[in-house]
GROMACS .gro file of C-alpha atoms in nm:
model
  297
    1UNK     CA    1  -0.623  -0.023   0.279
    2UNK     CA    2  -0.655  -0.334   0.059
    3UNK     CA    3  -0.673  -0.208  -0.315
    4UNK     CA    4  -0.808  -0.543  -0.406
    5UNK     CA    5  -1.087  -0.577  -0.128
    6UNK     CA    6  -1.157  -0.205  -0.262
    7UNK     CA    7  -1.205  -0.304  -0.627
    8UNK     CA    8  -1.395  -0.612  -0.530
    9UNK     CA    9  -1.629  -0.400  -0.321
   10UNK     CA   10  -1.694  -0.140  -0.572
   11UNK     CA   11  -1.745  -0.373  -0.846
   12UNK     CA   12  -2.041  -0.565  -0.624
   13UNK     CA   13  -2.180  -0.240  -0.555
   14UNK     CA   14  -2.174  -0.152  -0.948
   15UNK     CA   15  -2.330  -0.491  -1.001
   16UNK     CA   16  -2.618  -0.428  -0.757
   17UNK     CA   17  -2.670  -0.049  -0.842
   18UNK     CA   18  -2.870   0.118  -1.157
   19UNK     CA   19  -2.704   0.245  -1.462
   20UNK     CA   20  -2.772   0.645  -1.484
   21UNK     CA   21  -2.786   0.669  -1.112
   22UNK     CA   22  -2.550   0.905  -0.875
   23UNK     CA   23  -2.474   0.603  -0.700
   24UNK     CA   24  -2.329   0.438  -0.985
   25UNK     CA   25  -2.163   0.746  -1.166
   26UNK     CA   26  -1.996   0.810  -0.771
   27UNK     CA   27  -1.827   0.469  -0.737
   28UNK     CA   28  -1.725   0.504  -1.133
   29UNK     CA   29  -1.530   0.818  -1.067
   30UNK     CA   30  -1.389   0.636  -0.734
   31UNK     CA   31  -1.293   0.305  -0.839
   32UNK     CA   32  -1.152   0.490  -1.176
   33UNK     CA   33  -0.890   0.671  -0.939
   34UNK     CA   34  -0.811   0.404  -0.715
   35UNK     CA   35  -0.750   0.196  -1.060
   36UNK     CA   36  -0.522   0.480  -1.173
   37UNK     CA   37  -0.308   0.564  -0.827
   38UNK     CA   38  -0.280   0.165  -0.879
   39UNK     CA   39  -0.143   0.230  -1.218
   40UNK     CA   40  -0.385  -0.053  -1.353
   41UNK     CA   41  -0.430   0.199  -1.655
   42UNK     CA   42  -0.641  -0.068  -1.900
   43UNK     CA   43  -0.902  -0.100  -1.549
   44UNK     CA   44  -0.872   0.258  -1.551
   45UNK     CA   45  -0.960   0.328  -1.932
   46UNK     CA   46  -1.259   0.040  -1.912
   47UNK     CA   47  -1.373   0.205  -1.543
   48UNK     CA   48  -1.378   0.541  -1.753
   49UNK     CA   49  -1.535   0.393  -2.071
   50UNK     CA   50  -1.834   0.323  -1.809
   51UNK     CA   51  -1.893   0.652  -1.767
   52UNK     CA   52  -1.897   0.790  -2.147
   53UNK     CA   53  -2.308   0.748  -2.170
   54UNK     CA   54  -2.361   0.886  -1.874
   55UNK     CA   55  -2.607   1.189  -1.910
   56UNK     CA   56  -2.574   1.343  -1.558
   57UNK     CA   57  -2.337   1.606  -1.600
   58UNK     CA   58  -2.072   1.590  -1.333
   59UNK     CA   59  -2.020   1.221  -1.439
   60UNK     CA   60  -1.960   1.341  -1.779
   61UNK     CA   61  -1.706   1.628  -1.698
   62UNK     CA   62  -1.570   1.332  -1.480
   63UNK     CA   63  -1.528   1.086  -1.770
   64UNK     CA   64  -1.354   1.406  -1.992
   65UNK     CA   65  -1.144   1.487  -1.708
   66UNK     CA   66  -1.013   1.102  -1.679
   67UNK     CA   67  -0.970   1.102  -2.030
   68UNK     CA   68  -0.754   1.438  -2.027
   69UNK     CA   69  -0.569   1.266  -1.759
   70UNK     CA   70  -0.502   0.961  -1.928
   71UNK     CA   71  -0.382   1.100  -2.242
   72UNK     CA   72  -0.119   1.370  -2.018
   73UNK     CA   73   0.018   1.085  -1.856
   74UNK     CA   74   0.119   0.935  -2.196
   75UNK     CA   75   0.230   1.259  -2.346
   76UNK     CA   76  -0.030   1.346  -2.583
   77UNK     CA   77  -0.077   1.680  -2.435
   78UNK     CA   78  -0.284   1.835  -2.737
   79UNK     CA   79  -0.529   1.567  -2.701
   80UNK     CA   80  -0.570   1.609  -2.307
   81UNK     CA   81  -0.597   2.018  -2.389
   82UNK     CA   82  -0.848   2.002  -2.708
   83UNK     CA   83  -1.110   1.775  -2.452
   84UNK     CA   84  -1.028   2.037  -2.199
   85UNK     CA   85  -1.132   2.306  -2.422
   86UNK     CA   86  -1.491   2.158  -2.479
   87UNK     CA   87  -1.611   2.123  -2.166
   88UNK     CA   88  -1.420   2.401  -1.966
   89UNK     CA   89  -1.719   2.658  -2.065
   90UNK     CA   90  -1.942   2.420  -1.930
   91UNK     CA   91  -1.768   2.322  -1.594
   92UNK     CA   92  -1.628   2.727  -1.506
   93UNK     CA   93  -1.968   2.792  -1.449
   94UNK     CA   94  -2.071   2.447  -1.264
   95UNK     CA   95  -1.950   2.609  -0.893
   96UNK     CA   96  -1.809   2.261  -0.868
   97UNK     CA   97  -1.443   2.294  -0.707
   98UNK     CA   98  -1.309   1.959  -0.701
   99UNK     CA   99  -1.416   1.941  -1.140
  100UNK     CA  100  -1.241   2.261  -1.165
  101UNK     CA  101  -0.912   2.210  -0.997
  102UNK     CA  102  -0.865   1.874  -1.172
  103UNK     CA  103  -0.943   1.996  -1.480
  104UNK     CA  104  -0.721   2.307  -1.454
  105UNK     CA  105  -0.446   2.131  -1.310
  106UNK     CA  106  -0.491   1.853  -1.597
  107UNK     CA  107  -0.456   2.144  -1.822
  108UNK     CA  108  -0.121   2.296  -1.671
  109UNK     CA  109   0.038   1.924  -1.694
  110UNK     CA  110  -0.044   1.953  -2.033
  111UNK     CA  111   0.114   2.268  -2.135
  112UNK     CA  112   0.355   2.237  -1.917
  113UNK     CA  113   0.490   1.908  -2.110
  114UNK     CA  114   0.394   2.040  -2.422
  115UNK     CA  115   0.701   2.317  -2.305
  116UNK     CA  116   0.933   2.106  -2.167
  117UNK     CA  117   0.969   1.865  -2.461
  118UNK     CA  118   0.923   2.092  -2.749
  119UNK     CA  119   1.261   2.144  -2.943
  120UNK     CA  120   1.515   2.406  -2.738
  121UNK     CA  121   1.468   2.599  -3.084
  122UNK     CA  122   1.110   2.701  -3.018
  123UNK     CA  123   1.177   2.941  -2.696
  124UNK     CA  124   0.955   3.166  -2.791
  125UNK     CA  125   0.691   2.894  -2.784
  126UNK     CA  126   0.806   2.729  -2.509
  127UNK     CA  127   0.787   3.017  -2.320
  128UNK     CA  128   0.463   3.081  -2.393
  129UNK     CA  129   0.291   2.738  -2.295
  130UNK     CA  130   0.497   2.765  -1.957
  131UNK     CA  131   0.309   3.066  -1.880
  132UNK     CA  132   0.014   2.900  -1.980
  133UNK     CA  133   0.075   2.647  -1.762
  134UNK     CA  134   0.141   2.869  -1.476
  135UNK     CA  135  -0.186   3.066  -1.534
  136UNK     CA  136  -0.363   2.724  -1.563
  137UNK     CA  137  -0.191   2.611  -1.232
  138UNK     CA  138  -0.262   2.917  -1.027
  139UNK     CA  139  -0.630   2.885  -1.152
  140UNK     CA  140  -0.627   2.529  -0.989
  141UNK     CA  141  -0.397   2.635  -0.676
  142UNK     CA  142  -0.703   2.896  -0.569
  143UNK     CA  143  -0.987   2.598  -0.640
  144UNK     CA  144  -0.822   2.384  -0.372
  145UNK     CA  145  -0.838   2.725  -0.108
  146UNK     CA  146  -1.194   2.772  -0.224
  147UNK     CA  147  -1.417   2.716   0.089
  148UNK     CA  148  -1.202   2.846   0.283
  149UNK     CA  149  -0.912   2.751   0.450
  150UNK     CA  150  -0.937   2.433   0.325
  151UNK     CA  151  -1.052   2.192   0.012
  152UNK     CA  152  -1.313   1.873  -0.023
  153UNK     CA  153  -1.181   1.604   0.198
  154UNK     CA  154  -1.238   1.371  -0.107
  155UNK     CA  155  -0.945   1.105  -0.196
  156UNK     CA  156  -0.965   1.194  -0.574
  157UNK     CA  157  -0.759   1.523  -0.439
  158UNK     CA  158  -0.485   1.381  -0.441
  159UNK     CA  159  -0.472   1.402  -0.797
  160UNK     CA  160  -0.418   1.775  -0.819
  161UNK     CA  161  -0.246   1.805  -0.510
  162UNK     CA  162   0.034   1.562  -0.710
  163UNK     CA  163   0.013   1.720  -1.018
  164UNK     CA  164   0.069   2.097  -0.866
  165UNK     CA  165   0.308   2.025  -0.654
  166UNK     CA  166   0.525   1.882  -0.969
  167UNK     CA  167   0.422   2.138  -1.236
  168UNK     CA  168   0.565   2.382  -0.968
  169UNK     CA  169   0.852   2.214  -0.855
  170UNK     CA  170   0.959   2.223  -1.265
  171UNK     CA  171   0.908   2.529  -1.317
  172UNK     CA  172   1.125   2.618  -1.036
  173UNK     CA  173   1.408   2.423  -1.125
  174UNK     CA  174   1.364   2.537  -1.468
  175UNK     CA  175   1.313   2.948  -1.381
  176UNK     CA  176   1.655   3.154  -1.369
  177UNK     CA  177   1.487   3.467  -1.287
  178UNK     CA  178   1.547   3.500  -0.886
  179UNK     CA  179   1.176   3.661  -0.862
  180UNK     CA  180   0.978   3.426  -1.033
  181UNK     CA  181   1.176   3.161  -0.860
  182UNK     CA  182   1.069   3.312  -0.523
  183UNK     CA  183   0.686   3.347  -0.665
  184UNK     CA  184   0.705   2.939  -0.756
  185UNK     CA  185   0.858   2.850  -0.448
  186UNK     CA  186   0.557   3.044  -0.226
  187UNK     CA  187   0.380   2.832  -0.398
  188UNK     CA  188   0.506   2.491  -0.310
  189UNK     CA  189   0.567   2.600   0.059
  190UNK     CA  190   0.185   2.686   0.026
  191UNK     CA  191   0.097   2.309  -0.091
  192UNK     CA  192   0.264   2.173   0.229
  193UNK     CA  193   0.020   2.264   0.460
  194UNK     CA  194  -0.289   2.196   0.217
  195UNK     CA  195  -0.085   1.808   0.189
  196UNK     CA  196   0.001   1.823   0.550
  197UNK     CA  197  -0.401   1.825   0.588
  198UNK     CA  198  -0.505   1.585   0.307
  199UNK     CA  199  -0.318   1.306   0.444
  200UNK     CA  200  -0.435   1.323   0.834
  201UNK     CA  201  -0.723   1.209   0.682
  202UNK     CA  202  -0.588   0.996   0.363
  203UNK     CA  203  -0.242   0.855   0.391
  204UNK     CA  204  -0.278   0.778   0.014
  205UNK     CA  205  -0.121   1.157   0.043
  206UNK     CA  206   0.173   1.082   0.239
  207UNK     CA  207   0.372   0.955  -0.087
  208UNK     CA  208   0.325   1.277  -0.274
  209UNK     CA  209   0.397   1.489   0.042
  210UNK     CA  210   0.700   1.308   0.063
  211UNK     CA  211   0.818   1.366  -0.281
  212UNK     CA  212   0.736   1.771  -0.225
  213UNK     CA  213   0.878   1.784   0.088
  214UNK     CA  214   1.199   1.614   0.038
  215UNK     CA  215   1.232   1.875  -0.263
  216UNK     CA  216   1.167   2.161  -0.040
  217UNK     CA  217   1.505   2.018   0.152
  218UNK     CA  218   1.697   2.039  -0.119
  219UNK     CA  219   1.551   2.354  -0.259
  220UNK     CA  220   1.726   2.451   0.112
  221UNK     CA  221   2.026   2.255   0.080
  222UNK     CA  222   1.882   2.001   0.322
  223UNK     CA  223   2.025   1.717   0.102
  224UNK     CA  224   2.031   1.491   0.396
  225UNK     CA  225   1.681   1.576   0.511
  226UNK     CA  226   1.559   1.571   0.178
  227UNK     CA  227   1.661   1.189   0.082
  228UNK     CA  228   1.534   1.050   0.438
  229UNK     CA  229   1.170   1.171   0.359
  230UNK     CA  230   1.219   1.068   0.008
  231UNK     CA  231   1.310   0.770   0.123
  232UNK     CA  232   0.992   0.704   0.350
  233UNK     CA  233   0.779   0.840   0.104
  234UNK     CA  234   0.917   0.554  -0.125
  235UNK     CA  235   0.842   0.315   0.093
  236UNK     CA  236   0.484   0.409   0.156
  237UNK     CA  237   0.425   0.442  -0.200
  238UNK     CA  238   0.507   0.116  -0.263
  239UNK     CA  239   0.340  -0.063   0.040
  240UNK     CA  240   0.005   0.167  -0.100
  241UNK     CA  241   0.098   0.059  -0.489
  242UNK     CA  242   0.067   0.466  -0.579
  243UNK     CA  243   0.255   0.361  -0.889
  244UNK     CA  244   0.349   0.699  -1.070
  245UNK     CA  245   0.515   0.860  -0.710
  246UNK     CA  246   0.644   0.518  -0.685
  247UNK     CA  247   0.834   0.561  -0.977
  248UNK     CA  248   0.825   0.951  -0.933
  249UNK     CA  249   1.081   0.895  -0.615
  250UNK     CA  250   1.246   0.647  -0.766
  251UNK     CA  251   1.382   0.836  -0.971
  252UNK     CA  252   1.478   1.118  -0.722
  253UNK     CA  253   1.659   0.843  -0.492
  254UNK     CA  254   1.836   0.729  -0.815
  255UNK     CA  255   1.994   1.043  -0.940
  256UNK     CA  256   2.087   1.117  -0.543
  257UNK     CA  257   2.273   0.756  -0.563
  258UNK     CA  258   2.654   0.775  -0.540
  259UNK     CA  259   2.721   0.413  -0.572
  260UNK     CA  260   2.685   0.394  -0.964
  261UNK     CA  261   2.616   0.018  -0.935
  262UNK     CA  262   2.281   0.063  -0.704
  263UNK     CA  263   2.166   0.398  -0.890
  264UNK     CA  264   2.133   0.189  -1.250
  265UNK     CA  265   1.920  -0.032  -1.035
  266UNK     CA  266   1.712   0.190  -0.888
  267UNK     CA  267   1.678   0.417  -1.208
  268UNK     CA  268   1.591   0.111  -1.394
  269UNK     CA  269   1.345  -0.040  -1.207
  270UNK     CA  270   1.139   0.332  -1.182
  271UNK     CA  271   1.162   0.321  -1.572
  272UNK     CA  272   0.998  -0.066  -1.582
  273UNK     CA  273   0.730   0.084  -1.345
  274UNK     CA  274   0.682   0.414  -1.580
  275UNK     CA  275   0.668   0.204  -1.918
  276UNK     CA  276   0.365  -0.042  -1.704
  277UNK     CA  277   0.190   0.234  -1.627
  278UNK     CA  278   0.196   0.428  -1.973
  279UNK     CA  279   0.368   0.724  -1.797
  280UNK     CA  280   0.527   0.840  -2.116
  281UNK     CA  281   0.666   1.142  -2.015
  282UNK     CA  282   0.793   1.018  -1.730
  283UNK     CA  283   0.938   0.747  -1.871
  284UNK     CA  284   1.125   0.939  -2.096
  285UNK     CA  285   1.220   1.195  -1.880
  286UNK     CA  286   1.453   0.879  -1.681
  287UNK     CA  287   1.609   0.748  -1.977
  288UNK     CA  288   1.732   1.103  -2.107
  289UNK     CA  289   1.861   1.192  -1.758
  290UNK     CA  290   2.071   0.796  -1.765
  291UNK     CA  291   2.201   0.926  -2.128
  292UNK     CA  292   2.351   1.240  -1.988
  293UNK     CA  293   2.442   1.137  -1.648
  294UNK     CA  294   2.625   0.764  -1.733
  295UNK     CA  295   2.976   0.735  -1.655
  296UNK     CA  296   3.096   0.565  -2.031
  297UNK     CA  297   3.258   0.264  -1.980
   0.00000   0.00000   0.00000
């Protein structure tokens, strides 16, 4: 739909509703992540900022989830795992599948980045936090199976739908042990069908099932196959302003890009998107992958 006519709405309603109610913690959390998949990041951090005196207690594992979120997305991964840490006792034994998958999944991104970017010195280390991510992402993978066949038909979803199905696609292209590769890859073939249901009812999950399927292709050596649904997944991310996929297959369609002259454009306009949006890692990830891919002149 409209993002705009969406804000606008939610705002009136936060105007009209009581402070401390569920009403008003609900549309918080939901304008927060339409803010986000936006990538309006200062709405986001003031949208989340509402939700910091709240003392109903899924709003507040909400607001510390956000706030892990937030601080993965620009890299500070220790941060996003130390506010994990305080209120993961709290929330493991809340029954409440939708907290835990975010916050698990938040907390794979985390180590997960905190592997990939360490110095190629500390193996041992990275090695380590990989695993933790794994364990962290397999915790999340069962949350979203949870009631059965099936997951919360909530929008918000989406979030660690997006960030599984790139923690896993990583740590696939990263994994030279043929097993573990096979164990990784089950995994993203299982996403598909949990995506494949998530946007029949959402297409705010078509982007990010685009992204994961078009790497399935080429997992297969369906290059072909692979940039067509990238490229329709780019073109719904952009006509829904899901910022971070936008950029996310941006960058995919630019490193598949044999025509030097179109693949600078494309690479730099996902890396203008990733700097707006405070993706750090992301951002960073593009401009080391231009230094060891440009042709010197």
């Amino acid at each position: 739909g409209d993002w705009e006519e969406v804000n606008d709405f939610s705002e009136k309603v936060l105007c009209r509703t009581t402070k401390e109610s569920y009403l008003y913690g609900r549309v918080c959390i939901t304008l927060a992540a339409c803010y986000f998949i936006q990538g309006e990041i200062d709405s986001f951090r003031k949208q989340i900022n509402e939700l910091n005196d709240f003392h109903i207690r899924p709003y507040r594992y909400w607001y510390t989830v956000y706030r892990a979120l937030l601080h993965v997305l620009e890299n500070e991964n220790d941060e996003a795992i130390q506010l994990i840490k305080i209120i993961k006792p709290e929330v493991d034994h809340s029954f409440q599948e939708q907290i835990l998958s975010f916050m698990y999944s938040i907390e794979s991104w985390a180590y997960f980045q905190k592997s990939k970017y360490a110095p190629s010195k500390q193996k041992a280390q990275k090695n380590e936090w990989k695993t933790m991510a794994l364990e962290s992402a397999n915790i999340a993978f069962k949350m979203l199976d949870s009631e059965g066949g099936g997951f919360p038909l909530d929008f918000k979803m989406v979030f660690p739908l997006m960030i599984l199905s790139e923690i896993f696609f990583d740590c696939y292209s990263l994994e030279t042990i043929q097993q573990s590769q096979n164990d990784i890859l089950n995994h993203i073939l299982s996403l598909k069908p949990r995506f494949k249901a998530f946007q029949n009812v959402y297409p705010i999950g078509i982007p990010p099932y685009c992204l994961l399927s078009g790497r399935v292709h080429f997992i297969r050596k369906q290059n072909t196959q692979g940039v067509t649904k990238w490229k329709q997944g780019e073109g719904m991310a952009n006509s829904l302003k899901f910022r971070f996929v936008h950029a996310k297959l941006q960058f995919e369609l630019g490193k598949q890009s044999v025509n030097i002259k179109q693949r600078d454009e494309i690479l730099s306009e996902a890396q203008g998107t990733a700097t707006k949006i405070g993706a750090a890692g992301l951002s960073e990830d593009i401009v080391y992958w231009n230094l060891m891919n440009s042709e010197t002149k």
